[in-house]
GROMACS .gro file of C-alpha atoms in nm:
model
  456
    1MET     CA    1   1.133  -0.659   3.763
    2LYS     CA    2   1.393  -0.788   3.516
    3ARG     CA    3   1.378  -1.131   3.364
    4GLY     CA    4   1.508  -1.297   3.051
    5LEU     CA    5   1.265  -1.320   2.765
    6LYS     CA    6   1.185  -1.675   2.658
    7TRP     CA    7   1.019  -1.775   2.334
    8ASP     CA    8   1.003  -2.146   2.405
    9GLY     CA    9   0.637  -2.130   2.511
   10GLU     CA   10   0.705  -2.307   2.841
   11ASP     CA   11   0.524  -2.203   3.155
   12SER     CA   12   0.768  -1.977   3.339
   13SER     CA   13   0.536  -1.906   3.630
   14SER     CA   14   0.741  -2.117   3.867
   15THR     CA   15   1.028  -1.869   3.846
   16SER     CA   16   0.838  -1.543   3.801
   17GLY     CA   17   0.757  -1.313   4.087
   18GLY     CA   18   0.392  -1.291   3.983
   19SER     CA   19   0.316  -1.664   4.005
   20MET     CA   20   0.073  -1.803   4.260
   21GLU     CA   21   0.005  -2.165   4.342
   22PRO     CA   22  -0.359  -2.253   4.422
   23CYS     CA   23  -0.291  -2.272   4.796
   24LYS     CA   24  -0.126  -1.932   4.794
   25ARG     CA   25  -0.416  -1.786   4.602
   26GLY     CA   26  -0.651  -1.928   4.862
   27ARG     CA   27  -0.459  -1.769   5.148
   28LEU     CA   28  -0.456  -1.440   4.961
   29LEU     CA   29  -0.833  -1.449   4.925
   30GLU     CA   30  -0.874  -1.523   5.296
   31GLU     CA   31  -0.626  -1.263   5.414
   32GLU     CA   32  -0.718  -0.983   5.175
   33PRO     CA   33  -1.080  -1.024   5.068
   34GLU     CA   34  -1.104  -0.655   4.991
   35ASP     CA   35  -0.845  -0.695   4.712
   36VAL     CA   36  -1.018  -0.978   4.533
   37THR     CA   37  -1.111  -0.747   4.245
   38SER     CA   38  -0.742  -0.673   4.186
   39ASN     CA   39  -0.651  -1.040   4.139
   40TRP     CA   40  -0.563  -1.034   3.769
   41VAL     CA   41  -0.518  -1.410   3.759
   42CYS     CA   42  -0.894  -1.448   3.799
   43LEU     CA   43  -0.978  -1.236   3.495
   44PRO     CA   44  -1.217  -1.411   3.254
   45GLN     CA   45  -1.034  -1.543   2.951
   46GLU     CA   46  -1.229  -1.327   2.705
   47ILE     CA   47  -1.128  -1.010   2.896
   48LEU     CA   48  -0.765  -1.122   2.916
   49LEU     CA   49  -0.769  -1.189   2.544
   50HIS     CA   50  -0.910  -0.843   2.478
   51ILE     CA   51  -0.630  -0.686   2.684
   52PHE     CA   52  -0.358  -0.891   2.515
   53GLN     CA   53  -0.481  -0.780   2.173
   54TYR     CA   54  -0.382  -0.424   2.260
   55LEU     CA   55  -0.031  -0.516   2.376
   56PRO     CA   56   0.274  -0.510   2.146
   57LEU     CA   57   0.421  -0.853   2.088
   58LEU     CA   58   0.719  -0.798   2.318
   59ASP     CA   59   0.493  -0.687   2.604
   60ARG     CA   60   0.271  -0.991   2.549
   61ALA     CA   61   0.577  -1.212   2.571
   62TYR     CA   62   0.682  -1.059   2.902
   63ALA     CA   63   0.326  -1.085   3.032
   64SER     CA   64   0.319  -1.455   2.939
   65GLN     CA   65   0.586  -1.520   3.204
   66VAL     CA   66   0.372  -1.394   3.491
   67CYS     CA   67   0.169  -1.713   3.546
   68ARG     CA   68   0.020  -2.017   3.377
   69VAL     CA   69  -0.306  -1.840   3.298
   70TRP     CA   70  -0.132  -1.557   3.118
   71ASN     CA   71   0.103  -1.799   2.943
   72HIS     CA   72  -0.202  -1.984   2.814
   73ALA     CA   73  -0.353  -1.655   2.697
   74PHE     CA   74  -0.032  -1.575   2.507
   75HIS     CA   75  -0.088  -1.883   2.289
   76MET     CA   76  -0.459  -1.835   2.221
   77PRO     CA   77  -0.522  -1.875   1.844
   78GLU     CA   78  -0.702  -1.540   1.821
   79LEU     CA   79  -0.374  -1.359   1.894
   80TRP     CA   80  -0.188  -1.527   1.607
   81ARG     CA   81  -0.425  -1.475   1.315
   82CYS     CA   82  -0.242  -1.161   1.208
   83PHE     CA   83   0.139  -1.149   1.208
   84GLU     CA   84   0.415  -0.955   1.034
   85PHE     CA   85   0.754  -1.122   1.004
   86GLU     CA   86   1.029  -0.860   1.011
   87LEU     CA   87   1.346  -1.006   0.865
   88ASN     CA   88   1.652  -0.784   0.878
   89GLN     CA   89   2.026  -0.835   0.899
   90PRO     CA   90   2.192  -0.628   1.176
   91ALA     CA   91   2.484  -0.543   0.949
   92SER     CA   92   2.264  -0.390   0.680
   93SER     CA   93   1.957  -0.259   0.864
   94TYR     CA   94   1.872  -0.063   1.175
   95LEU     CA   95   1.519  -0.199   1.183
   96LYS     CA   96   1.413  -0.452   1.444
   97ALA     CA   97   1.382  -0.817   1.346
   98THR     CA   98   1.148  -1.092   1.460
   99HIS     CA   99   1.332  -1.313   1.709
  100PRO     CA  100   1.442  -1.644   1.547
  101ASP     CA  101   1.312  -1.847   1.842
  102LEU     CA  102   0.973  -1.682   1.808
  103ILE     CA  103   0.965  -1.775   1.439
  104LYS     CA  104   1.032  -2.137   1.531
  105GLN     CA  105   0.750  -2.136   1.786
  106ILE     CA  106   0.508  -1.979   1.540
  107ILE     CA  107   0.585  -2.250   1.285
  108LYS     CA  108   0.556  -2.519   1.551
  109ARG     CA  109   0.249  -2.405   1.742
  110HIS     CA  110   0.063  -2.139   1.543
  111SER     CA  111   0.111  -2.193   1.169
  112ASN     CA  112  -0.242  -2.333   1.144
  113HIS     CA  113  -0.377  -2.021   1.317
  114LEU     CA  114  -0.216  -1.770   1.078
  115GLN     CA  115  -0.457  -1.594   0.842
  116TYR     CA  116  -0.322  -1.244   0.772
  117VAL     CA  117   0.053  -1.258   0.712
  118SER     CA  118   0.309  -1.017   0.575
  119PHE     CA  119   0.688  -1.030   0.539
  120LYS     CA  120   0.892  -0.713   0.567
  121VAL     CA  121   1.249  -0.776   0.453
  122ASP     CA  122   1.552  -0.554   0.410
  123SER     CA  123   1.777  -0.542   0.104
  124SER     CA  124   1.980  -0.851   0.194
  125THR     CA  125   1.947  -1.182   0.014
  126GLU     CA  126   1.969  -1.358   0.352
  127SER     CA  127   1.647  -1.196   0.468
  128ALA     CA  128   1.465  -1.288   0.147
  129GLU     CA  129   1.588  -1.647   0.183
  130ALA     CA  130   1.461  -1.652   0.543
  131ALA     CA  131   1.118  -1.540   0.421
  132CYS     CA  132   1.110  -1.821   0.164
  133ASP     CA  133   1.213  -2.070   0.429
  134ILE     CA  134   0.918  -1.965   0.646
  135LEU     CA  135   0.677  -1.974   0.352
  136SER     CA  136   0.783  -2.326   0.263
  137GLN     CA  137   0.692  -2.443   0.615
  138LEU     CA  138   0.337  -2.303   0.614
  139VAL     CA  139   0.191  -2.632   0.497
  140ASN     CA  140  -0.086  -2.637   0.759
  141CYS     CA  141  -0.199  -2.278   0.718
  142SER     CA  142  -0.499  -2.133   0.541
  143LEU     CA  143  -0.397  -1.775   0.472
  144LYS     CA  144  -0.647  -1.510   0.372
  145THR     CA  145  -0.389  -1.237   0.298
  146LEU     CA  146  -0.020  -1.247   0.210
  147GLY     CA  147   0.213  -0.954   0.154
  148LEU     CA  148   0.584  -0.959   0.062
  149ILE     CA  149   0.741  -0.619   0.122
  150SER     CA  150   1.099  -0.516   0.042
  151THR     CA  151   1.191  -0.212   0.252
  152ALA     CA  152   1.487  -0.125   0.028
  153ARG     CA  153   1.589  -0.262  -0.311
  154PRO     CA  154   1.380  -0.565  -0.416
  155SER     CA  155   1.571  -0.839  -0.236
  156PHE     CA  156   1.337  -1.117  -0.355
  157MET     CA  157   1.460  -1.057  -0.710
  158GLU     CA  158   1.810  -1.166  -0.599
  159LEU     CA  159   1.690  -1.516  -0.516
  160PRO     CA  160   1.696  -1.812  -0.755
  161LYS     CA  161   1.359  -1.804  -0.926
  162SER     CA  162   1.287  -2.172  -0.861
  163HIS     CA  163   1.354  -2.132  -0.488
  164PHE     CA  164   1.109  -1.842  -0.456
  165ILE     CA  165   0.840  -2.007  -0.669
  166SER     CA  166   0.864  -2.333  -0.474
  167ALA     CA  167   0.808  -2.153  -0.143
  168LEU     CA  168   0.525  -1.936  -0.276
  169THR     CA  169   0.332  -2.224  -0.430
  170VAL     CA  170   0.324  -2.397  -0.089
  171VAL     CA  171   0.100  -2.114   0.028
  172PHE     CA  172  -0.102  -2.109  -0.294
  173VAL     CA  173  -0.175  -2.481  -0.275
  174ASN     CA  174  -0.253  -2.503   0.096
  175SER     CA  175  -0.443  -2.180   0.159
  176LYS     CA  176  -0.752  -2.243  -0.060
  177SER     CA  177  -0.908  -1.913   0.058
  178LEU     CA  178  -0.652  -1.645  -0.027
  179SER     CA  179  -0.829  -1.312  -0.079
  180SER     CA  180  -0.540  -1.061  -0.092
  181LEU     CA  181  -0.196  -1.108  -0.245
  182LYS     CA  182   0.072  -0.837  -0.258
  183ILE     CA  183   0.390  -0.956  -0.430
  184ASP     CA  184   0.549  -0.651  -0.588
  185ASP     CA  185   0.912  -0.682  -0.703
  186THR     CA  186   0.925  -1.062  -0.695
  187PRO     CA  187   1.017  -1.333  -0.950
  188VAL     CA  188   0.663  -1.474  -0.960
  189ASP     CA  189   0.582  -1.618  -1.303
  190ASP     CA  190   0.291  -1.739  -1.518
  191PRO     CA  191   0.293  -2.105  -1.399
  192SER     CA  192   0.281  -1.998  -1.034
  193LEU     CA  193  -0.014  -1.770  -1.111
  194LYS     CA  194  -0.192  -2.070  -1.261
  195VAL     CA  195  -0.139  -2.254  -0.931
  196LEU     CA  196  -0.279  -1.951  -0.749
  197VAL     CA  197  -0.588  -1.948  -0.971
  198ALA     CA  198  -0.640  -2.324  -0.948
  199ASN     CA  199  -0.663  -2.311  -0.569
  200ASN     CA  200  -0.798  -1.963  -0.489
  201SER     CA  201  -1.006  -1.845  -0.785
  202ASP     CA  202  -1.328  -1.820  -0.582
  203THR     CA  203  -1.178  -1.604  -0.305
  204LEU     CA  204  -0.910  -1.378  -0.460
  205LYS     CA  205  -1.019  -1.013  -0.447
  206LEU     CA  206  -0.693  -0.815  -0.450
  207LEU     CA  207  -0.378  -0.878  -0.653
  208LYS     CA  208  -0.088  -0.635  -0.635
  209MET     CA  209   0.210  -0.736  -0.846
  210SER     CA  210   0.391  -0.442  -0.999
  211SER     CA  211   0.749  -0.495  -1.116
  212CYS     CA  212   0.720  -0.869  -1.171
  213PRO     CA  213   0.923  -0.915  -1.493
  214HIS     CA  214   0.856  -1.289  -1.531
  215VAL     CA  215   0.479  -1.244  -1.566
  216SER     CA  216   0.340  -1.203  -1.918
  217PRO     CA  217   0.011  -1.047  -2.035
  218ALA     CA  218  -0.118  -1.404  -2.083
  219GLY     CA  219  -0.043  -1.481  -1.719
  220ILE     CA  220  -0.239  -1.188  -1.580
  221LEU     CA  221  -0.518  -1.255  -1.829
  222CYS     CA  222  -0.550  -1.605  -1.684
  223VAL     CA  223  -0.610  -1.449  -1.342
  224ALA     CA  224  -0.876  -1.210  -1.475
  225ASP     CA  225  -1.050  -1.489  -1.668
  226GLN     CA  226  -1.080  -1.719  -1.368
  227CYS     CA  227  -1.097  -1.490  -1.062
  228HIS     CA  228  -1.435  -1.329  -1.117
  229GLY     CA  229  -1.437  -1.177  -0.769
  230LEU     CA  230  -1.124  -0.969  -0.829
  231ARG     CA  231  -1.194  -0.613  -0.718
  232GLU     CA  232  -0.846  -0.455  -0.698
  233LEU     CA  233  -0.555  -0.504  -0.935
  234ALA     CA  234  -0.211  -0.339  -0.953
  235LEU     CA  235   0.040  -0.414  -1.229
  236ASN     CA  236   0.289  -0.266  -1.473
  237TYR     CA  237   0.172  -0.116  -1.799
  238HIS     CA  238   0.338  -0.388  -2.010
  239LEU     CA  239   0.086  -0.637  -1.862
  240LEU     CA  240  -0.212  -0.420  -1.955
  241SER     CA  241  -0.394  -0.527  -2.270
  242ASP     CA  242  -0.727  -0.484  -2.445
  243GLU     CA  243  -0.801  -0.849  -2.370
  244LEU     CA  244  -0.741  -0.794  -1.999
  245LEU     CA  245  -0.977  -0.496  -1.983
  246LEU     CA  246  -1.246  -0.689  -2.171
  247ALA     CA  247  -1.207  -0.984  -1.934
  248LEU     CA  248  -1.248  -0.751  -1.636
  249SER     CA  249  -1.556  -0.607  -1.807
  250SER     CA  250  -1.733  -0.936  -1.873
  251GLU     CA  251  -2.078  -0.999  -1.730
  252LYS     CA  252  -1.954  -1.276  -1.503
  253HIS     CA  253  -1.693  -1.050  -1.342
  254VAL     CA  254  -1.777  -0.837  -1.038
  255HIS     CA  255  -1.741  -0.459  -1.058
  256LEU     CA  256  -1.376  -0.362  -1.036
  257GLU     CA  257  -1.305  -0.100  -0.769
  258HIS     CA  258  -0.938  -0.009  -0.820
  259LEU     CA  259  -0.698  -0.058  -1.110
  260ARG     CA  260  -0.345   0.074  -1.059
  261ILE     CA  261  -0.100   0.094  -1.347
  262ASP     CA  262   0.273   0.177  -1.321
  263VAL     CA  263   0.414   0.319  -1.645
  264VAL     CA  264   0.790   0.305  -1.597
  265SER     CA  265   1.086   0.358  -1.828
  266GLU     CA  266   1.437   0.284  -1.703
  267ASN     CA  267   1.626   0.347  -2.028
  268PRO     CA  268   1.533   0.654  -2.237
  269GLY     CA  269   1.417   0.567  -2.586
  270GLN     CA  270   1.460   0.193  -2.541
  271THR     CA  271   1.117   0.104  -2.402
  272HIS     CA  272   0.824   0.054  -2.637
  273PHE     CA  273   0.478   0.139  -2.504
  274HIS     CA  274   0.175  -0.006  -2.677
  275SER     CA  275  -0.162   0.166  -2.705
  276ILE     CA  276  -0.490   0.058  -2.546
  277LYS     CA  277  -0.804   0.101  -2.753
  278LYS     CA  278  -1.061   0.356  -2.643
  279SER     CA  279  -1.332   0.091  -2.687
  280SER     CA  280  -1.163  -0.125  -2.422
  281TRP     CA  281  -1.162   0.162  -2.171
  282ASP     CA  282  -1.524   0.239  -2.259
  283ALA     CA  283  -1.621  -0.122  -2.187
  284MET     CA  284  -1.446  -0.097  -1.851
  285VAL     CA  285  -1.637   0.219  -1.758
  286ARG     CA  286  -1.970   0.073  -1.865
  287HIS     CA  287  -1.912  -0.236  -1.653
  288SER     CA  288  -1.758  -0.061  -1.350
  289PRO     CA  289  -1.861   0.306  -1.371
  290LYS     CA  290  -1.723   0.392  -1.026
  291PHE     CA  291  -1.383   0.224  -1.050
  292ASN     CA  292  -1.065   0.419  -0.974
  293LEU     CA  293  -0.793   0.412  -1.238
  294VAL     CA  294  -0.462   0.513  -1.076
  295MET     CA  295  -0.166   0.573  -1.307
  296TYR     CA  296   0.195   0.647  -1.213
  297PHE     CA  297   0.415   0.779  -1.494
  298PHE     CA  298   0.793   0.756  -1.464
  299LEU     CA  299   0.871   0.839  -1.827
  300TYR     CA  300   1.099   1.073  -2.017
  301GLU     CA  301   0.937   1.356  -2.212
  302ASP     CA  302   0.970   1.196  -2.555
  303GLU     CA  303   0.802   0.871  -2.442
  304PHE     CA  304   0.448   1.005  -2.390
  305GLY     CA  305   0.349   0.958  -2.756
  306PRO     CA  306   0.099   0.670  -2.703
  307PHE     CA  307  -0.069   0.835  -2.404
  308PHE     CA  308  -0.350   1.092  -2.370
  309ARG     CA  309  -0.438   1.083  -2.738
  310TYR     CA  310  -0.805   1.011  -2.668
  311GLU     CA  311  -1.029   1.002  -2.363
  312ILE     CA  312  -0.904   0.778  -2.083
  313PRO     CA  313  -1.093   0.715  -1.754
  314VAL     CA  314  -0.798   0.789  -1.523
  315THR     CA  315  -0.896   0.922  -1.180
  316HIS     CA  316  -0.559   0.956  -1.002
  317LEU     CA  317  -0.261   1.069  -1.207
  318TYR     CA  318   0.102   1.107  -1.091
  319PHE     CA  319   0.397   1.226  -1.297
  320GLY     CA  320   0.727   1.131  -1.133
  321ARG     CA  321   0.955   1.292  -1.390
  322SER     CA  322   0.940   1.613  -1.588
  323VAL     CA  323   0.634   1.633  -1.811
  324SER     CA  324   0.585   1.876  -2.099
  325LYS     CA  325   0.323   2.148  -2.139
  326ASP     CA  326   0.188   1.956  -2.436
  327VAL     CA  327   0.121   1.642  -2.230
  328LEU     CA  328  -0.046   1.839  -1.950
  329GLY     CA  329  -0.259   2.014  -2.209
  330ARG     CA  330  -0.370   1.675  -2.339
  331VAL     CA  331  -0.451   1.567  -1.984
  332GLY     CA  332  -0.703   1.849  -1.963
  333MET     CA  333  -0.862   1.736  -2.288
  334THR     CA  334  -0.870   1.358  -2.232
  335CYS     CA  335  -0.916   1.294  -1.856
  336PRO     CA  336  -1.270   1.406  -1.759
  337ARG     CA  337  -1.283   1.166  -1.459
  338LEU     CA  338  -0.963   1.307  -1.303
  339VAL     CA  339  -0.985   1.343  -0.923
  340GLU     CA  340  -0.621   1.387  -0.823
  341LEU     CA  341  -0.318   1.522  -1.010
  342VAL     CA  342   0.046   1.538  -0.893
  343VAL     CA  343   0.318   1.689  -1.114
  344CYS     CA  344   0.675   1.656  -0.994
  345ALA     CA  345   0.834   1.889  -1.250
  346ASN     CA  346   0.758   2.070  -1.574
  347GLY     CA  347   1.033   2.311  -1.656
  348LEU     CA  348   1.043   2.687  -1.688
  349ARG     CA  349   0.739   2.749  -1.909
  350PRO     CA  350   0.430   2.865  -1.713
  351LEU     CA  351   0.138   2.621  -1.700
  352ASP     CA  352  -0.132   2.889  -1.695
  353GLU     CA  353  -0.335   2.768  -1.993
  354GLU     CA  354  -0.295   2.402  -1.901
  355LEU     CA  355  -0.425   2.455  -1.545
  356ILE     CA  356  -0.724   2.655  -1.668
  357ARG     CA  357  -0.809   2.383  -1.919
  358ILE     CA  358  -0.787   2.116  -1.648
  359ALA     CA  359  -1.018   2.320  -1.424
  360GLU     CA  360  -1.267   2.355  -1.711
  361ARG     CA  361  -1.268   1.994  -1.828
  362CYS     CA  362  -1.196   1.793  -1.512
  363GLN     CA  363  -1.507   1.870  -1.310
  364GLN     CA  364  -1.428   1.610  -1.041
  365LEU     CA  365  -1.076   1.732  -0.961
  366SER     CA  366  -1.041   1.768  -0.584
  367ALA     CA  367  -0.664   1.739  -0.521
  368ILE     CA  368  -0.358   1.877  -0.696
  369GLY     CA  369   0.012   1.896  -0.616
  370LEU     CA  370   0.275   2.090  -0.814
  371GLY     CA  371   0.649   2.067  -0.760
  372GLU     CA  372   0.914   2.220  -0.986
  373CYS     CA  373   0.671   2.407  -1.213
  374GLU     CA  374   0.575   2.768  -1.281
  375VAL     CA  375   0.229   2.923  -1.267
  376SER     CA  376   0.144   3.292  -1.261
  377CYS     CA  377  -0.039   3.406  -0.948
  378SER     CA  378  -0.332   3.534  -1.155
  379ALA     CA  379  -0.377   3.202  -1.337
  380PHE     CA  380  -0.350   3.011  -1.012
  381VAL     CA  381  -0.619   3.224  -0.848
  382GLU     CA  382  -0.842   3.172  -1.153
  383PHE     CA  383  -0.782   2.796  -1.134
  384VAL     CA  384  -0.881   2.786  -0.766
  385LYS     CA  385  -1.183   3.007  -0.834
  386MET     CA  386  -1.306   2.769  -1.107
  387CYS     CA  387  -1.257   2.457  -0.890
  388GLY     CA  388  -1.388   2.620  -0.573
  389ARG     CA  389  -1.434   2.437  -0.246
  390ARG     CA  390  -1.417   2.092  -0.403
  391LEU     CA  391  -1.037   2.133  -0.387
  392SER     CA  392  -0.987   1.943  -0.063
  393GLN     CA  393  -0.610   1.913  -0.113
  394LEU     CA  394  -0.401   2.192  -0.264
  395SER     CA  395  -0.029   2.133  -0.227
  396ILE     CA  396   0.172   2.396  -0.416
  397MET     CA  397   0.536   2.484  -0.350
  398GLU     CA  398   0.589   2.855  -0.293
  399GLU     CA  399   0.849   2.879  -0.572
  400VAL     CA  400   0.589   2.756  -0.821
  401LEU     CA  401   0.391   3.081  -0.798
  402ILE     CA  402   0.516   3.372  -1.010
  403PRO     CA  403   0.403   3.723  -0.898
  404ASP     CA  404   0.236   3.937  -1.165
  405HIS     CA  405   0.051   4.267  -1.202
  406LYS     CA  406  -0.249   4.145  -0.995
  407TYR     CA  407  -0.104   3.943  -0.707
  408ASN     CA  408   0.220   3.902  -0.521
  409LEU     CA  409   0.313   3.621  -0.281
  410ASP     CA  410   0.194   3.818   0.022
  411GLU     CA  411  -0.152   3.868  -0.126
  412ILE     CA  412  -0.226   3.540  -0.298
  413HIS     CA  413  -0.298   3.333   0.012
  414TRP     CA  414  -0.587   3.566   0.106
  415GLU     CA  415  -0.746   3.540  -0.237
  416VAL     CA  416  -0.702   3.161  -0.257
  417SER     CA  417  -0.833   3.116   0.099
  418LYS     CA  418  -1.145   3.313   0.006
  419HIS     CA  419  -1.230   3.079  -0.281
  420LEU     CA  420  -1.144   2.763  -0.086
  421GLY     CA  421  -1.347   2.865   0.218
  422ARG     CA  422  -1.052   2.787   0.448
  423VAL     CA  423  -0.711   2.929   0.534
  424TRP     CA  424  -0.446   2.831   0.279
  425PHE     CA  425  -0.075   2.901   0.242
  426PRO     CA  426   0.170   2.770  -0.020
  427ASP     CA  427   0.407   2.501   0.101
  428MET     CA  428   0.752   2.612   0.209
  429MET     CA  429   0.902   2.262   0.174
  430PRO     CA  430   0.778   1.909   0.099
  431THR     CA  431   0.627   1.781   0.422
  432CYS     CA  432   0.365   1.525   0.512
  433THR     CA  433   0.042   1.702   0.604
  434GLY     CA  434  -0.145   1.394   0.718
  435LEU     CA  435  -0.315   1.327   0.383
  436GLU     CA  436  -0.175   1.059   0.159
  437HIS     CA  437  -0.133   1.283  -0.142
  438SER     CA  438   0.026   1.604  -0.026
  439SER     CA  439   0.359   1.769  -0.083
  440HIS     CA  440   0.555   1.469   0.052
  441TRP     CA  441   0.445   1.300  -0.272
  442LEU     CA  442   0.627   1.569  -0.464
  443ASP     CA  443   0.943   1.500  -0.267
  444HIS     CA  444   0.926   1.127  -0.336
  445LEU     CA  445   0.849   1.176  -0.704
  446ARG     CA  446   1.123   1.434  -0.744
  447ARG     CA  447   1.376   1.184  -0.607
  448GLY     CA  448   1.242   0.905  -0.828
  449THR     CA  449   1.112   0.700  -0.535
  450ARG     CA  450   0.759   0.580  -0.473
  451PRO     CA  451   0.604   0.610  -0.127
  452GLY     CA  452   0.307   0.412   0.005
  453ARG     CA  453   0.039   0.389  -0.261
  454PRO     CA  454  -0.315   0.511  -0.242
  455LEU     CA  455  -0.615   0.287  -0.280
  456LEU     CA  456  -0.412  -0.028  -0.333
   0.00000   0.00000   0.00000
């Protein structure tokens, strides 16, 4: 049955083949009493709602045209608490976009029902402007989560700063109960964060704002000082400070669960990286002994001077550019809490000693990925033997392993499998294995891109 899709929310049952007036329903019950159980119009509302929750939006829209009952179910508030606006320009994106008429109806009829909202926009300025236009109209909403996602280059950064801030503060002021905010690659600034804190300090638990150049260390410190329930935080390294760590470690602050830091250099030799005191990290560990510290390094080899000079409580460590043997050796000496390590590239000098040191010192290591590196087969077997079955993820490219007098490539998988307690083979190419941190991470890091993040 073909019919045009309408987003105007009007009852289309009078024109749909599935509609039934009360008199017709009565005749149907008299003529076919044995089929009364198949009369979907008589389904209890709670069951109909449960069914609609499993339908994609487009299918729900088609179903809403069957009859008045189903049209009413389409507009039940429970179905509009969670929504993702997909804003794409046909000329620049192949991705589907949320129908403009549907957006109008959401603003008109369901804005006060929205609680969990995200915007997925393409690289065009027009799509980012459309997102801001929607945000500015959410004056009757009380959002719990908000995410702004750029699927390509950060399109929100192309907008006038005042236009973006004006739209965002509408949500900050009216929500009052925002618990999760993801605004990476946006022109958010310190004053807008103060508005966020003033209206949502008691409820904010997650803040993800990497690559926000208009935010200063003082701005993020204001959030940590006031939002004592903050459990997850993601930001660039230039916003990290001793004062921030001490604020997160105060007695009035809850235990932090995840802290993600992006350490990024765009211009070799032109970016200055400050040092964080060991005492600040120690205070963080004492206050939140189980927190995950996730660090992504996109640096050039001569920029690692301030890092890994003393013990640091990092748990998940990713190197997106070539990293020297010296730095990896320091990782083994200074990262005793390390759980996961991914190295995109190292060069042509074998990492035998460095891997052995990491196996000795990092007793919690359970996942490792190596890309354009070199390790002798004997050293690799020794590394696996020392780590044993706690290595739940072992993603090593085949070209990383260098045959020696003890093992060749045909033999090594048997020896490694024996120590792991499961069948293992080196990767032939970067592919996604179903775990977040496998060899597809190496592919992304090698190309300088960053796939979906762990933990945060």
